[in-house]
GROMACS .gro file of C-alpha atoms in nm:
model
  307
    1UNK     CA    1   4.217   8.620   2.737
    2UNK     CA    2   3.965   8.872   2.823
    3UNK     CA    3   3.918   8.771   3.188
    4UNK     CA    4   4.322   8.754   3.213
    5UNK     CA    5   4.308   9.116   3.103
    6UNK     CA    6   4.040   9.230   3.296
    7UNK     CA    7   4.232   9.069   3.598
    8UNK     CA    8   4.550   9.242   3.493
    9UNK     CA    9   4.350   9.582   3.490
   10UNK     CA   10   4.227   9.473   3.832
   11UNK     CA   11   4.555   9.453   3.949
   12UNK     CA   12   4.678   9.779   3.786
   13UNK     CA   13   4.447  10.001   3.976
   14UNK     CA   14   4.443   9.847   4.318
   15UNK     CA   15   4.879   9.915   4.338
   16UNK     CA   16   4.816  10.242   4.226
   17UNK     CA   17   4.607  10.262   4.476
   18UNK     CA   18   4.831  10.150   4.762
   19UNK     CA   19   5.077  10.358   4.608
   20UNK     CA   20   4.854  10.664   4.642
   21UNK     CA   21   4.765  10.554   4.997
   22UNK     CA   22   5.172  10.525   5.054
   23UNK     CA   23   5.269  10.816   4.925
   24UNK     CA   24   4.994  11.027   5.118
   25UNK     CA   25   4.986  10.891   5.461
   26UNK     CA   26   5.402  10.850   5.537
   27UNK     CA   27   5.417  11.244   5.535
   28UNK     CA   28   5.111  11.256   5.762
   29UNK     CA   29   5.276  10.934   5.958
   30UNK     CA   30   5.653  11.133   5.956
   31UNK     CA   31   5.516  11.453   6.092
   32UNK     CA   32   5.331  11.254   6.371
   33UNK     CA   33   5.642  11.149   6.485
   34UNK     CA   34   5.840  11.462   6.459
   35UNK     CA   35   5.568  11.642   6.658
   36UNK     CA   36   5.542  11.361   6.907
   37UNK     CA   37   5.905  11.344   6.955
   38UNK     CA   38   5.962  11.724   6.934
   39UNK     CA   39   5.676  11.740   7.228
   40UNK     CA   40   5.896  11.460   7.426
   41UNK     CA   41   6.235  11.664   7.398
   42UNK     CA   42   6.051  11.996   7.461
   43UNK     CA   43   5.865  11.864   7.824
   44UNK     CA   44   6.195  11.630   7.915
   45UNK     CA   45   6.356  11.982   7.867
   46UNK     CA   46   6.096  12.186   8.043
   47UNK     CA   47   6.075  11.972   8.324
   48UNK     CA   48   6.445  11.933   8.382
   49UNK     CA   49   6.541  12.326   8.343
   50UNK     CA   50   6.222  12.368   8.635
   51UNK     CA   51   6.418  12.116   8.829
   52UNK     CA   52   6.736  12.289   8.795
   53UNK     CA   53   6.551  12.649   8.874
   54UNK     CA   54   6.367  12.495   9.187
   55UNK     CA   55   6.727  12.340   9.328
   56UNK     CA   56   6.873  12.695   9.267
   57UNK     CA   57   6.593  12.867   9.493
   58UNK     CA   58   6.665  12.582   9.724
   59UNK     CA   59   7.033  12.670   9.734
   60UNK     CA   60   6.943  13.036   9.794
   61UNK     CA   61   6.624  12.949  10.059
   62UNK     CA   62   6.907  12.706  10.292
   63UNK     CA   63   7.174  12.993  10.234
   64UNK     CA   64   6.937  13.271  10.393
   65UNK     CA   65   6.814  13.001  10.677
   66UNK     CA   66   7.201  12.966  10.750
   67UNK     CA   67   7.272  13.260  10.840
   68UNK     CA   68   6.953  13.321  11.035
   69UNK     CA   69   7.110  13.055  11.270
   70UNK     CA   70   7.396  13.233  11.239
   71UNK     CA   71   7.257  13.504  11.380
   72UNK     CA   72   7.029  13.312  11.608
   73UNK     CA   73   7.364  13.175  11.761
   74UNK     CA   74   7.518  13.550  11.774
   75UNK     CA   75   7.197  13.640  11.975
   76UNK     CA   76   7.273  13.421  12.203
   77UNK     CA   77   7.596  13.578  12.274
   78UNK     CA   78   7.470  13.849  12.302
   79UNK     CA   79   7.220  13.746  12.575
   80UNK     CA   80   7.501  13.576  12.759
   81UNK     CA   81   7.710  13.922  12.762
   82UNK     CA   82   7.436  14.104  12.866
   83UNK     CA   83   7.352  13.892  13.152
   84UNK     CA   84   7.291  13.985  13.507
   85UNK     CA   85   7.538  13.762  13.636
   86UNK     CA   86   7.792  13.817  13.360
   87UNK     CA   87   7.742  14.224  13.434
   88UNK     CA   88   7.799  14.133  13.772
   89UNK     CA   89   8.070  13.972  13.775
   90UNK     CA   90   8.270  14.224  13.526
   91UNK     CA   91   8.192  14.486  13.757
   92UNK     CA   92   8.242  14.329  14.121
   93UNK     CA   93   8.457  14.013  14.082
   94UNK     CA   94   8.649  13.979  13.720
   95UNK     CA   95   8.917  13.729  13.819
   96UNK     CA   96   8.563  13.454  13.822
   97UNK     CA   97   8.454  13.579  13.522
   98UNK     CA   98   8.660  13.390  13.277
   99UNK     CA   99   8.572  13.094  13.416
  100UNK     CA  100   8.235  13.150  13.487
  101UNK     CA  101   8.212  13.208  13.098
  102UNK     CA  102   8.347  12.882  13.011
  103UNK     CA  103   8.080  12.694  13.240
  104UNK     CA  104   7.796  12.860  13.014
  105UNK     CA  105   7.785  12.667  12.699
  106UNK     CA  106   7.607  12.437  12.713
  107UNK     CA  107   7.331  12.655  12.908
  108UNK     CA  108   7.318  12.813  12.537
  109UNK     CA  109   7.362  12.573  12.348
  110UNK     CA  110   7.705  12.622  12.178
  111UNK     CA  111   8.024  12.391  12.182
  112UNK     CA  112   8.275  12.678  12.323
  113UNK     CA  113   8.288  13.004  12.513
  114UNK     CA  114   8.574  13.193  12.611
  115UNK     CA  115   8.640  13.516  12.737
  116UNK     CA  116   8.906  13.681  12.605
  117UNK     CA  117   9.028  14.024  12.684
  118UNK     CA  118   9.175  14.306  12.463
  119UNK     CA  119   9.503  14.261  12.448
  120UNK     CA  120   9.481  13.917  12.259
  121UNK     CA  121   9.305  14.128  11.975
  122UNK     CA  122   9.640  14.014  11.786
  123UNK     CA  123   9.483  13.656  11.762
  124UNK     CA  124   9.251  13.774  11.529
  125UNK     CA  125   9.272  13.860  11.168
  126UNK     CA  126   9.257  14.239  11.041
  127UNK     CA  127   8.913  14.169  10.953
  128UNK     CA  128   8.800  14.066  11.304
  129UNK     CA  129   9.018  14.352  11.431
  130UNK     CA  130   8.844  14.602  11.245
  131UNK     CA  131   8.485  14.494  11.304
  132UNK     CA  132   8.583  14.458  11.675
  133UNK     CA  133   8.687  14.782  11.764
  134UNK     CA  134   8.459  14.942  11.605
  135UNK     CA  135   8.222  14.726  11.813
  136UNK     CA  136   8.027  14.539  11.561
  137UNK     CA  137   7.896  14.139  11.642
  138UNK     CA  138   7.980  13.897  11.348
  139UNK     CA  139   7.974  13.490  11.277
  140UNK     CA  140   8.191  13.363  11.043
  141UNK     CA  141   8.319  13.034  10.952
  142UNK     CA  142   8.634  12.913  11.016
  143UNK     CA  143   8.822  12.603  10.947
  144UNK     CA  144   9.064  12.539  11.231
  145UNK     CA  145   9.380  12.295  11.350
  146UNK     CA  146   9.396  12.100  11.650
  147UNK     CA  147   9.583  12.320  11.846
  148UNK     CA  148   9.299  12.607  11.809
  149UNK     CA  149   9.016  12.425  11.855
  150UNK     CA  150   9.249  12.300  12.187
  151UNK     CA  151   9.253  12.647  12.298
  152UNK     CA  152   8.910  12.678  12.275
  153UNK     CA  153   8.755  12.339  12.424
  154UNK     CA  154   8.986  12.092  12.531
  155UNK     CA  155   8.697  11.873  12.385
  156UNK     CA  156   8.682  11.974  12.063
  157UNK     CA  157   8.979  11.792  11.898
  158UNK     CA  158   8.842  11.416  11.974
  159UNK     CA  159   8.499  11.538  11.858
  160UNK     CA  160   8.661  11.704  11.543
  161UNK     CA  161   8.792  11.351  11.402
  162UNK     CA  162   8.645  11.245  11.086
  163UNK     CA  163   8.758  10.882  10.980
  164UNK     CA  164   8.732  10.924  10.564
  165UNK     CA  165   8.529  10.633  10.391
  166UNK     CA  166   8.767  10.422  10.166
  167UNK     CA  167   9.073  10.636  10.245
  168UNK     CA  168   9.205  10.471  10.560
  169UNK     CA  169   9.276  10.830  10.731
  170UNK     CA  170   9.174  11.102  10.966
  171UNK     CA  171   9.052  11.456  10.956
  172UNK     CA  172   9.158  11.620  11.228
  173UNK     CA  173   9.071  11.967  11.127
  174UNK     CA  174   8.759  12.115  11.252
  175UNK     CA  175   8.478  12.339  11.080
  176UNK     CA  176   8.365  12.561  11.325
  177UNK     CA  177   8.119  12.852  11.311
  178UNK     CA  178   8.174  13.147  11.528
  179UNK     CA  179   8.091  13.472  11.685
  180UNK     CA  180   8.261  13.783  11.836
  181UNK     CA  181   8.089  14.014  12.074
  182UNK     CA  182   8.250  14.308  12.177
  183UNK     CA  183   8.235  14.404  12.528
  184UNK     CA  184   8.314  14.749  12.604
  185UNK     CA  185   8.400  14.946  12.955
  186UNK     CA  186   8.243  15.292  13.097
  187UNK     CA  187   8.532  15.484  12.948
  188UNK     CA  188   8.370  15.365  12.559
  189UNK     CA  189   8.720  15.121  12.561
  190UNK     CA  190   8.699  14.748  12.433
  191UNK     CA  191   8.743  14.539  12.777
  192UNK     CA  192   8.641  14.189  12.655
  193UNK     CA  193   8.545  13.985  12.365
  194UNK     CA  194   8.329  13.648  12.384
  195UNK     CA  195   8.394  13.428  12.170
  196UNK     CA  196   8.178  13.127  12.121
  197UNK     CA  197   8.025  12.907  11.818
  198UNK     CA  198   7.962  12.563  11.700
  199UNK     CA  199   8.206  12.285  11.612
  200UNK     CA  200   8.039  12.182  11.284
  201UNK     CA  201   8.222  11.793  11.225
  202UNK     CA  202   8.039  11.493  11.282
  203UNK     CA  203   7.731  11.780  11.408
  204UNK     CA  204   7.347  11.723  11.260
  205UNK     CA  205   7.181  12.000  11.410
  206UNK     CA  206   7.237  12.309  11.168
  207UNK     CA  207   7.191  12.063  10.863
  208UNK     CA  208   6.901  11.900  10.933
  209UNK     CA  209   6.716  12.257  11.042
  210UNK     CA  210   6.837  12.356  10.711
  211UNK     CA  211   6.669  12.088  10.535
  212UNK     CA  212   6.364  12.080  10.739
  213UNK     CA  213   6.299  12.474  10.644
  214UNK     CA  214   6.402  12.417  10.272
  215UNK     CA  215   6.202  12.066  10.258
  216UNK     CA  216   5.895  12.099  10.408
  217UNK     CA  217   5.670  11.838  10.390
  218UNK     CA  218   5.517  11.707  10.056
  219UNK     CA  219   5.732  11.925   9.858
  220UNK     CA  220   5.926  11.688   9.701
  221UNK     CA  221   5.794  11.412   9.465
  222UNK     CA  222   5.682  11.039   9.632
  223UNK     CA  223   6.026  10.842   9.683
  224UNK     CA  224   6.274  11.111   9.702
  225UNK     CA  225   6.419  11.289   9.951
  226UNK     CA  226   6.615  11.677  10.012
  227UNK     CA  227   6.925  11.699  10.181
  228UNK     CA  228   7.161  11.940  10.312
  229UNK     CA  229   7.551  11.953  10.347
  230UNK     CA  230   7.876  12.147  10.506
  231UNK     CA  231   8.124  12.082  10.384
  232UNK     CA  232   8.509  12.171  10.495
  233UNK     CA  233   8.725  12.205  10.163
  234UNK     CA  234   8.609  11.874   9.963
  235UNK     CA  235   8.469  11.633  10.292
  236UNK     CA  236   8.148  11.592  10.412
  237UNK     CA  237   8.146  11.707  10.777
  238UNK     CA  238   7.806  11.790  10.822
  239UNK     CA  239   7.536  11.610  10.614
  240UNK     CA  240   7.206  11.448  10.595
  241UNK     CA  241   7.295  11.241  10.299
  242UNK     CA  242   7.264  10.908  10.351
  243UNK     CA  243   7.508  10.606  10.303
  244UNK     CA  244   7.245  10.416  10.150
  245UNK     CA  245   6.995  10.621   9.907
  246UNK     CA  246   6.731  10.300   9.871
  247UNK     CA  247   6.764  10.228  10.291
  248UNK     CA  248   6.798  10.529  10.395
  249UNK     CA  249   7.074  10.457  10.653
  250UNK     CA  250   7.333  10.642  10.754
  251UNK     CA  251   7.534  10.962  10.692
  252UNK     CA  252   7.772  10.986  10.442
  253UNK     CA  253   8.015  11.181  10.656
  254UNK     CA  254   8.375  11.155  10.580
  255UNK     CA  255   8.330  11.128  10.202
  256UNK     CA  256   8.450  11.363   9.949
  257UNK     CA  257   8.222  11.564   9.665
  258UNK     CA  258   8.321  11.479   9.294
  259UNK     CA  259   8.622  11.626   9.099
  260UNK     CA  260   8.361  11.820   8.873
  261UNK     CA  261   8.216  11.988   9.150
  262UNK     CA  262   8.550  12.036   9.302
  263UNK     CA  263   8.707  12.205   9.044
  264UNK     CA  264   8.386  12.459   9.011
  265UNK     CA  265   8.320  12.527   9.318
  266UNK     CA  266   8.640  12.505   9.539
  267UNK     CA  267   8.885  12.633   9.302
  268UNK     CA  268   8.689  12.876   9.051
  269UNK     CA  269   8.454  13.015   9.333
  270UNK     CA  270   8.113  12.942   9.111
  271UNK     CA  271   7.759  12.850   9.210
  272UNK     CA  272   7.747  12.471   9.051
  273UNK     CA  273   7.343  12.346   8.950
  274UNK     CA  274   7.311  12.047   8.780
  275UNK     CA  275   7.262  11.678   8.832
  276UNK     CA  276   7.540  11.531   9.040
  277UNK     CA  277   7.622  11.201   9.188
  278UNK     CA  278   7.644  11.223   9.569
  279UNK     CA  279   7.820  10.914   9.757
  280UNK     CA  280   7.569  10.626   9.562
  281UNK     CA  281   7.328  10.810   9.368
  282UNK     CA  282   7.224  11.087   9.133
  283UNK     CA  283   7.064  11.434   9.298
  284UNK     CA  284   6.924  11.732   9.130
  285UNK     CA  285   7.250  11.930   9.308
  286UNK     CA  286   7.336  12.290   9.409
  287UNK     CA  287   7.664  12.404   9.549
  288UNK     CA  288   7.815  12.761   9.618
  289UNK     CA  289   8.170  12.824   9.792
  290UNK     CA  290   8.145  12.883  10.163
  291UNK     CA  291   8.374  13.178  10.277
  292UNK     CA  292   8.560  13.249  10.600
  293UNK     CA  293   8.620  13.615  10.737
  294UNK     CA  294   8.885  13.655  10.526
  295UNK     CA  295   8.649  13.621  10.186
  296UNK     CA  296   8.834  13.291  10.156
  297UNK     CA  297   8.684  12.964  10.025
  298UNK     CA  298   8.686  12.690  10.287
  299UNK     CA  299   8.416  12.467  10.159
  300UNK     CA  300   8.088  12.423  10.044
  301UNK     CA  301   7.675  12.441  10.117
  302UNK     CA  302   7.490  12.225   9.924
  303UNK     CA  303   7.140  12.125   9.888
  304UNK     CA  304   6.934  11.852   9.631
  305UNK     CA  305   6.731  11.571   9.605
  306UNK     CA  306   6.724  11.258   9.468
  307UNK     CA  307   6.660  11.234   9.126
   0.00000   0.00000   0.00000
């Protein structure tokens, strides 16, 4: 009996004991994993809102480059106008000089030139007109039909055809970016105006200078990759993102951004930053409305990387 009691008392004292132990350590064990899980949320948070700030200075960093190309295109205008054999030919032989405009794009580098003279100052919007006459350069882009990208290279319309993945059709519009220089006589009158640019569709140049000054090397994590894009309302006519994001391969040219974006961006004129799935796989995105010269929105820039 008293060994059955003494057992008994045993017994007593060693469950209070675990009890004790229980009762002390599952606060201590509960606020470990508050803190551990409020530390998760709080760095998954961090990390995320610094990859949503560094796309955002991306956006900003390929939007400057742009229209330093811009402007590196405009100079070379410029150049051509102020020629010797362009200044020649205006002053000693101007029924060559049309022509002789025509023949110089590819010299610098652009897709069209044409000379046009004052009188077809009409053609232009009020805009244009303005800036023109009071004899200002600008660059602008421009989404254009068939017909006007006819009149400016008879080229430029079977270069301007994008087939559209999955759709079974054809864009034939063309995004183009160009540049007016005035050209003014000895009497202080506007004579001439070149007009030249860049026909944008199906082109890699501008985006992949873009990306290569807003990507430098090892500035992105191992595996992923930045990429630029033009695009003309919702289509991708200019873009280093690939068809395949695990290859590689490809461009995904002719394919259209997502309704979300679309809706932001297109129709409500805002600056989009946020994850986004592009063609086949999730970026870290950035979009802002691209204007014409008329202030209105024709497409998009975009920059991200993979996520």
């Amino acid at each position: 009996m008293k060994q059955l009691l003494t057992m008994w008392i045993r017994r007593f004292r060693t469950m209070v004991r675990y009890r004790l132990l229980f009762l002390t350590s599952v606060p201590i064990i509960i606020t470990l994993l508050v803190l551990i899980a409020l530390t998760m949320y709080w760095t998954v948070m961090y990390t995320w809102q610094n990859a949503l700030k560094n796309v955002r200075a991306d956006l900003a960093v390929a939007h400057h480059s742009m229209e330093l190309l811009q402007k590196e295109q405009r100079m070379r205008l410029t150049a051509l106008s102020e020629s010797y054999d362009f200044q020649y030919l205006l002053r000693n032989d101007e029924a060559k000089l049309s022509e002789w405009v025509r023949q110089q794009a590819s010299r610098y580098d652009l897709d069209f030139v044409v000379l046009r003279p004052a009188s077809a100052l009409g053609e232009f919007s009020k805009a244009n007109r303005h800036l023109l006459m009071l004899g200002e350069e600008q660059t602008f882009f421009q989404q254009l039909d068939e017909m006007a990208l006819e009149n400016l290279n008879s080229n430029l319309p079977a270069r301007a055809q994008i087939p559209l993945l999955s759709e079974g059709e054809t864009e034939s519009k063309g995004l183009v970016s160009r540049s007016l220089i005035p050209v003014f006589n000895e009497q202080n009158n506007l004579q001439w105006i070149v007009d030249g640019g860049m026909l944008l569709n199906s082109s890699t140049s501008l985006v992949d200078r873009i990306r290569d000054l807003v990507y430098a090397a090892d500035t992105l994590p191992e595996g992923s990759i930045g990429t630029v894009t033009l695009f003309m309302d919702d289509i991708r006519v200019s873009t280093n993102v690939p068809l395949d994001s695990e290859q590689l391969n490809g461009r995904a040219i002719g394919t259209r951004v997502s309704d979300e974006v679309k809706q932001a961006v297109l129709h409500k004129g805002q600056t989009w930053v946020d994850r986004a799935y592009v063609y086949d796989d999730w970026y870290v995105s950035a979009y802002e409305p691209l204007h014409d010269h008329d202030g209105q929105i024709i497409g998009m820039l975009y920059t991200g990387y993979l996520e």
